[in-house]
Coordinates of C-alpha atoms in Angstrom, one line a residue:
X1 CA 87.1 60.4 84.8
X2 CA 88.5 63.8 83.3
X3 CA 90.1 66.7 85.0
X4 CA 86.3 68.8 84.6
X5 CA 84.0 66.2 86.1
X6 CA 86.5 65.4 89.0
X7 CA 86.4 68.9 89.8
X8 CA 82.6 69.3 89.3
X9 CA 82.0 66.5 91.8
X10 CA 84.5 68.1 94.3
X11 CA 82.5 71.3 94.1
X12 CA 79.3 69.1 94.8
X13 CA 81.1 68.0 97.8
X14 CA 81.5 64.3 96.5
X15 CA 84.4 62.5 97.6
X16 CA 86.2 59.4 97.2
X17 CA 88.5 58.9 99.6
X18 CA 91.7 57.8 97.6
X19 CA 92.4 59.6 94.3
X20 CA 95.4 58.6 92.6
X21 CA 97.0 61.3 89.8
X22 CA 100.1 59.5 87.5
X23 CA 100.9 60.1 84.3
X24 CA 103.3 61.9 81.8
X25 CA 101.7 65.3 81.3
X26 CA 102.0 67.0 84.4
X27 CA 99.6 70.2 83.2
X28 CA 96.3 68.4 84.7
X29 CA 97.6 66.4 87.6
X30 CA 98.7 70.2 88.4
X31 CA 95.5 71.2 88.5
X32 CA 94.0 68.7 90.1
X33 CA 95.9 69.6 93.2
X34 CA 95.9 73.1 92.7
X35 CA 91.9 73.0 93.4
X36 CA 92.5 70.2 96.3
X37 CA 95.2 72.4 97.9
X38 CA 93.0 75.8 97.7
X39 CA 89.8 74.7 97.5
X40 CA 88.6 71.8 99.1
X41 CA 88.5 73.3 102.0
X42 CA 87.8 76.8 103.7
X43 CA 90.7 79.0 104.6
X44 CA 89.8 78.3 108.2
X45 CA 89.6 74.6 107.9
X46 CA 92.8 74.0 105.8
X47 CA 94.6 75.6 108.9
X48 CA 94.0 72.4 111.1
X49 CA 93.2 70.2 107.9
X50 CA 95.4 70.4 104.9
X51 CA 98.4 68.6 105.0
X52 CA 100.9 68.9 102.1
X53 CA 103.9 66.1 101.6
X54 CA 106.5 66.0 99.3
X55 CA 107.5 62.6 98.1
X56 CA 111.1 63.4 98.8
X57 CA 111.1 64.1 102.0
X58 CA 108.3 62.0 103.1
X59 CA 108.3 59.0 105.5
X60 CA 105.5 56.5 104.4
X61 CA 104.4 56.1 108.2
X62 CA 104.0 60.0 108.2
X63 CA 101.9 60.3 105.4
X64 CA 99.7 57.0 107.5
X65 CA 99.5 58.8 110.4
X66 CA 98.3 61.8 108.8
X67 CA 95.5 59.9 106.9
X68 CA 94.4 58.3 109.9
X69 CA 93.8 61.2 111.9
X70 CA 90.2 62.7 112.4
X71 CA 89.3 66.1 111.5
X72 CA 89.5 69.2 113.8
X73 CA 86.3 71.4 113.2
X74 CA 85.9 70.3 110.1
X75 CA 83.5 67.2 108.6
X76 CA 86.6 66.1 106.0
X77 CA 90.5 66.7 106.1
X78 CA 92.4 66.9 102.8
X79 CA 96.0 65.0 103.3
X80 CA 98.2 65.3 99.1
X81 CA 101.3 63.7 99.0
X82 CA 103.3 65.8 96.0
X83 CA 106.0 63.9 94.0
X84 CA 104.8 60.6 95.0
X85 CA 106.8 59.1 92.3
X86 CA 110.0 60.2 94.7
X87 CA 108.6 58.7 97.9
X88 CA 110.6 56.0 99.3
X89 CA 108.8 52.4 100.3
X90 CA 105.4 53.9 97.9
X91 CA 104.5 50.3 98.0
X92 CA 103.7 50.8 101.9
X93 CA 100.9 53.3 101.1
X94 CA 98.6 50.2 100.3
X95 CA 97.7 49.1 104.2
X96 CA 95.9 52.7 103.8
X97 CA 94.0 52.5 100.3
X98 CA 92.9 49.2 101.8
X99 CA 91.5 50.4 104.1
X100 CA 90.9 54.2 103.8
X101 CA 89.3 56.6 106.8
X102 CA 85.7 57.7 105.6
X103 CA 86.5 61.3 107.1
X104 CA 89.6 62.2 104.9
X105 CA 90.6 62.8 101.0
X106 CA 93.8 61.4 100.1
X107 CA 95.5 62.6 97.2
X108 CA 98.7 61.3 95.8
X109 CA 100.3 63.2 92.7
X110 CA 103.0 60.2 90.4
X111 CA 103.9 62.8 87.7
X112 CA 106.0 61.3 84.8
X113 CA 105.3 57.8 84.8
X114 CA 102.6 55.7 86.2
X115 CA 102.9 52.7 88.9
X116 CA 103.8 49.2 87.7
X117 CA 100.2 47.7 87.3
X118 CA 101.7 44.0 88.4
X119 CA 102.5 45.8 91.7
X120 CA 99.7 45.4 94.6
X121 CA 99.4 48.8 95.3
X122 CA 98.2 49.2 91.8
X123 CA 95.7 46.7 92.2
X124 CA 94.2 48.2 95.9
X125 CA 94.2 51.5 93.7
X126 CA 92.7 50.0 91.1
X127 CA 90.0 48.2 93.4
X128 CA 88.6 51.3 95.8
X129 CA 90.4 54.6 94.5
X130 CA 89.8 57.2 91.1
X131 CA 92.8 56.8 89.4
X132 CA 93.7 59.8 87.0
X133 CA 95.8 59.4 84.4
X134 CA 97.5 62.1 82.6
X135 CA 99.0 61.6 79.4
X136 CA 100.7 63.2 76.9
X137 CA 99.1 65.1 74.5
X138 CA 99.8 63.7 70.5
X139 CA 101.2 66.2 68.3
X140 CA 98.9 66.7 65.7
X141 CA 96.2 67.5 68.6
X142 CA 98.4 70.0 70.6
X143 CA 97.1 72.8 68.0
X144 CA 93.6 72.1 68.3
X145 CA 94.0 72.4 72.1
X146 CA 95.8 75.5 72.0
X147 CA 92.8 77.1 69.9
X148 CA 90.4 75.6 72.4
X149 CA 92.4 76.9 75.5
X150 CA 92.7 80.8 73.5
X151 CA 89.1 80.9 72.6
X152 CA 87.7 80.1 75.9
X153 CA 90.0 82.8 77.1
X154 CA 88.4 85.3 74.8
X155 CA 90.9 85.5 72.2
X156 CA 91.4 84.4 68.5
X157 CA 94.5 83.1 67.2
X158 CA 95.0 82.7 62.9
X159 CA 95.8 79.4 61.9
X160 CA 99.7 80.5 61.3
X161 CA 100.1 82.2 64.0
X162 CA 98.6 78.5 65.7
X163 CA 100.9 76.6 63.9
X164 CA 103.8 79.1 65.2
X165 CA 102.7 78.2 68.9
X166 CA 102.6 74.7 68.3
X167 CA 105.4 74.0 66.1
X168 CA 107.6 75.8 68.8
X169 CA 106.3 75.1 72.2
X170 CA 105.7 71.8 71.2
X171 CA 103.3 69.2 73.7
X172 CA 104.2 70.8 77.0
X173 CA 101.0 72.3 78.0
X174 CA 102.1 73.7 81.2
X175 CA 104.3 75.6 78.7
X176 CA 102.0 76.2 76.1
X177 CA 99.6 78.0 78.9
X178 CA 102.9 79.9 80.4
X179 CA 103.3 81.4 77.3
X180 CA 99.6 82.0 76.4
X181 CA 99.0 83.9 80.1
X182 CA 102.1 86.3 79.0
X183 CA 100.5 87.0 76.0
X184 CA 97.1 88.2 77.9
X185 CA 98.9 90.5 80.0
X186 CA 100.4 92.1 77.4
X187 CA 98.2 92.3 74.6
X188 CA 96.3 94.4 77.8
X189 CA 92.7 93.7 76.5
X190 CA 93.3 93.0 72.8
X191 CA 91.8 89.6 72.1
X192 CA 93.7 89.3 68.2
X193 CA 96.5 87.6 68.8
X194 CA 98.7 88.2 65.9
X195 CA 102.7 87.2 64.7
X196 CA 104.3 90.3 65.8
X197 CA 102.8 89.7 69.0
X198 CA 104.4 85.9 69.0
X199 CA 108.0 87.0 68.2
X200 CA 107.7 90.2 70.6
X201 CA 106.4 88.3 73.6
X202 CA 107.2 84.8 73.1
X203 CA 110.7 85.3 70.5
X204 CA 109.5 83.3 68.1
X205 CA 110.6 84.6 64.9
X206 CA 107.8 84.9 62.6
X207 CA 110.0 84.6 59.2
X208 CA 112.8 82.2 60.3
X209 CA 110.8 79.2 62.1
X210 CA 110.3 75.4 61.6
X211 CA 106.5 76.5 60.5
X212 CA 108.5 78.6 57.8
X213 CA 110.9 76.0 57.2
X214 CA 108.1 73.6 56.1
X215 CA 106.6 75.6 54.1
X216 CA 109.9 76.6 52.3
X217 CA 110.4 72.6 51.7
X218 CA 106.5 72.1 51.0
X219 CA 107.3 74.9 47.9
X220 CA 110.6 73.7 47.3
X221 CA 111.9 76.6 47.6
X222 CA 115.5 76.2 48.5
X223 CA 117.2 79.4 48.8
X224 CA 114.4 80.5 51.5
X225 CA 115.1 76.9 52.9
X226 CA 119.1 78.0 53.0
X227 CA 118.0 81.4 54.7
X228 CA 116.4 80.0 57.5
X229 CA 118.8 77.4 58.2
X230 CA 121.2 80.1 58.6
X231 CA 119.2 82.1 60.5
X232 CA 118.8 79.0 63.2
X233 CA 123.0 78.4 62.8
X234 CA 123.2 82.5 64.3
X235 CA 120.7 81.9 66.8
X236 CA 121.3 78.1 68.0
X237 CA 119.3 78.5 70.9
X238 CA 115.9 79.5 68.9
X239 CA 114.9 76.3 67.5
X240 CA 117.7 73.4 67.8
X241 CA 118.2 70.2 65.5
X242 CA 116.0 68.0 67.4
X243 CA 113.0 70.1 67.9
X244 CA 113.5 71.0 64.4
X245 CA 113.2 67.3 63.1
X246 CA 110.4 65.9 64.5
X247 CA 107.8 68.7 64.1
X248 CA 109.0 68.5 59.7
X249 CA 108.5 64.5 60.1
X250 CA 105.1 65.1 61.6
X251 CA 104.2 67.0 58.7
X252 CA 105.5 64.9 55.7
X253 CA 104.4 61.7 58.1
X254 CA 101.0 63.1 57.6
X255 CA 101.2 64.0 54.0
X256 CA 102.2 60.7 53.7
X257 CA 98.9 59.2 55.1
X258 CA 96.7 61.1 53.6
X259 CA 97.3 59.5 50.0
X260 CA 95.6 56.5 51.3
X261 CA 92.6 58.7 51.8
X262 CA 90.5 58.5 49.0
X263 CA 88.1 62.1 49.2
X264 CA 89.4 65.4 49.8
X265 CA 87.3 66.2 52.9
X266 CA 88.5 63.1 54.7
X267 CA 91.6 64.7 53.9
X268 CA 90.7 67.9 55.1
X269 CA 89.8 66.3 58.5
X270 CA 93.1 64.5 59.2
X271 CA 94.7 68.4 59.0
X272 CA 94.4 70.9 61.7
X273 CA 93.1 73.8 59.7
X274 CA 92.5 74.7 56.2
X275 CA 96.0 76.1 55.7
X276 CA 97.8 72.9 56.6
X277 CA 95.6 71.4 54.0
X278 CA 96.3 73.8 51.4
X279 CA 100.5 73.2 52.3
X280 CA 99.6 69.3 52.5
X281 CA 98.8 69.7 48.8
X282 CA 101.9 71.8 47.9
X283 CA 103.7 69.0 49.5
X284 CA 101.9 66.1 47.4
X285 CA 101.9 68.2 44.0
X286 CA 105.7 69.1 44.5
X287 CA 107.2 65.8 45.5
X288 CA 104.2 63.2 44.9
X289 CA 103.9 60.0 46.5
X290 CA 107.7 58.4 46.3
X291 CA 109.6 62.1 46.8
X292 CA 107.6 62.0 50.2
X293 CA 108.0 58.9 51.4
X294 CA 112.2 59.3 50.2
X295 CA 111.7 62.3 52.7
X296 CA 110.5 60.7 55.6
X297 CA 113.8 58.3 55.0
X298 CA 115.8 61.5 54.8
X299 CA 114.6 63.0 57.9
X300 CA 115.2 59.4 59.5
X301 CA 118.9 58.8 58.6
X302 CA 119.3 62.9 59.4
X303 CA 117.7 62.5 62.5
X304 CA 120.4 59.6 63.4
X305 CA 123.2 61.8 62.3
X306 CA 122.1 64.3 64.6
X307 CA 122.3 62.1 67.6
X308 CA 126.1 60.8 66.8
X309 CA 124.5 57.5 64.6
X310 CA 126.7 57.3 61.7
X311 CA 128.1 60.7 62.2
X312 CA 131.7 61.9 63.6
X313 CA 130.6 65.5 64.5
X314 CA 129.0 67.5 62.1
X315 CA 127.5 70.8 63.1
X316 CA 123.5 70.8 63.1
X317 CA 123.4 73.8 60.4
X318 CA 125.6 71.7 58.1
X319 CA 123.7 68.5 58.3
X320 CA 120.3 70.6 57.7
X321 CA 121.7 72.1 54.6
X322 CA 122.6 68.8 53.1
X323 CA 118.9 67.4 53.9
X324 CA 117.3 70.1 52.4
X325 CA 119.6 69.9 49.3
X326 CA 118.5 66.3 48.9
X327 CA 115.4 66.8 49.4
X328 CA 114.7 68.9 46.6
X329 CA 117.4 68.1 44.4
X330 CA 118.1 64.3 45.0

């Protein structure tokens, strides 16, 4: 079940008893419990039924005892146990989702990870609770989601200045939406959201970026390449080596796949908006099909280097510059 229809059933007042949030992406597990927390019940009856545990610090008989209680002036009680992944002897939990207490909604919130499915309190979960898992979001959807999230908002985002957001916030929604509410309160009613506004309010610069840095490559342009690169060796902090990496492999991995698409609108599909079509093409006319796939072996070995594979130290700047160099010139 999704973050909306859980929450649609909640405000129909239709519970299950034992609801189980786990997964990687912490954004909607957030605010799942968020509405629990605040809205399940009235300001009057969260004083003598909302009960708030965090894993840490919480005893396993504690957070039974609080489950098993009945409600004071209240038809349900709302017990979340935060952190759950931190909670020592987890396991114990299960004598309660076997056998739950009609009268209360118990919530437990595994962020990072998700429990061992071979484990039996998996399997209790698995039998009588809603288990939400939230994962991470994939790459190539993170900029459709950020359009989706600004327009119903109000607002409307170009694709650069989309790709600028993505290709620099990366998946991290909780991030992603951080940034996004700073940009509402200062924009102060203006629903264009523009460039200038991303490097003013975010610092993302809107000439020396990865986005920038692609489409150098995609052109093969290598002096703008050379610019940028230095621009990123002065300011080390705005976009390092291995944020850099990945979000130019997703692109030529991409590029890559789309020459075993045979029409141009299936192409036009597999990218996120017209102008990562348009610098898809650059790519494929500039390098064709073997000068992409030698780039994707580049940014492998590169990628290696960066980490200390096969490398005794060089500086990030350095081993960019000799990428780009045989990228376009190799």
């Amino acid at each position: 079940m999704s973050v909306e229809k859980i929450i649609e059933s909640w405000k129909k007042n239709k519970f299950k008893t034992v609801y189980w949030l786990e997964g990687e992406e912490e954004y909607y597990i957030d605010q799942l419990v968020d509405f629990a927390e605040h809205k399940l019940l009235t300001p009057e009856e969260a004083s003598f039924n909302l009960t708030v545990f965090y894993g840490k610090d919480a005893e396993w008989a504690e957070v039974l005892n609080a489950c098993r209680r009945y409600p004071m002036f209240a038809e349900k009680q709302v017990v979340i146990l935060k952190e759950a992944q931190q909670m020592r002897d987890l396991e114990k939990l299960q004598a309660y989702v076997d056998a739950p207490l009609s009268s209360t909604i118990f919530i437990g919130a595994h962020k990072h990870k998700t429990l061992d499915k071979r484990k039996a309190l998996y399997k209790s979960l698995k039998s009588s609770a809603e288990i939400f898992t939230s994962n991470k979001l994939r790459d190539d959807h993170v900029p459709g989601w950020i359009e989706q999230y600004v327009k119903a908002k109000g607002m409307v985002v170009t694709p650069k200045t989309l790709s600028l957001l993505s290709e620099h916030l990366g998946n991290d929604l909780s991030r992603i939406t951080n940034e996004i509410e700073k940009l509402t309160i200062n924009l102060e009613g203006r629903k264009n959201i523009s460039e200038d506004d991303i490097e003013k309010y975010i610092g993302i610069s809107k000439e020396y970026n990865v986005f920038e840095l692609q489409e150098a490559l995609s052109s093969k342009d290598l002096s703008r390449s050379l610019r940028i690169i230095n621009y990123f060796q002065l300011n080390p902090k705005a976009l390092p080596i291995h944020m850099i990496l990945p979000a130019l492999y997703g692109h030529f991995s991409r590029v890559y796949a789309a020459y075993g698409m045979n029409e141009m609108s299936q192409k036009g599909l597999f990218f996120n908006n017209s102008h990562a079509l348009q610098q898809a093409k650059k790519t494929m006319a500039n390098y064709g099909y073997d000068g992409v796939e030698k780039i994707i072996l580049l940014l492998h070995h590169y990628n290696l280097r960066s980490i200390g594979i096969g490398d005794t130290g060089t500086e990030d700047a350095s081993l960019l510059k000799e990428m780009v160099v045989k990228i376009m010139m190799g």
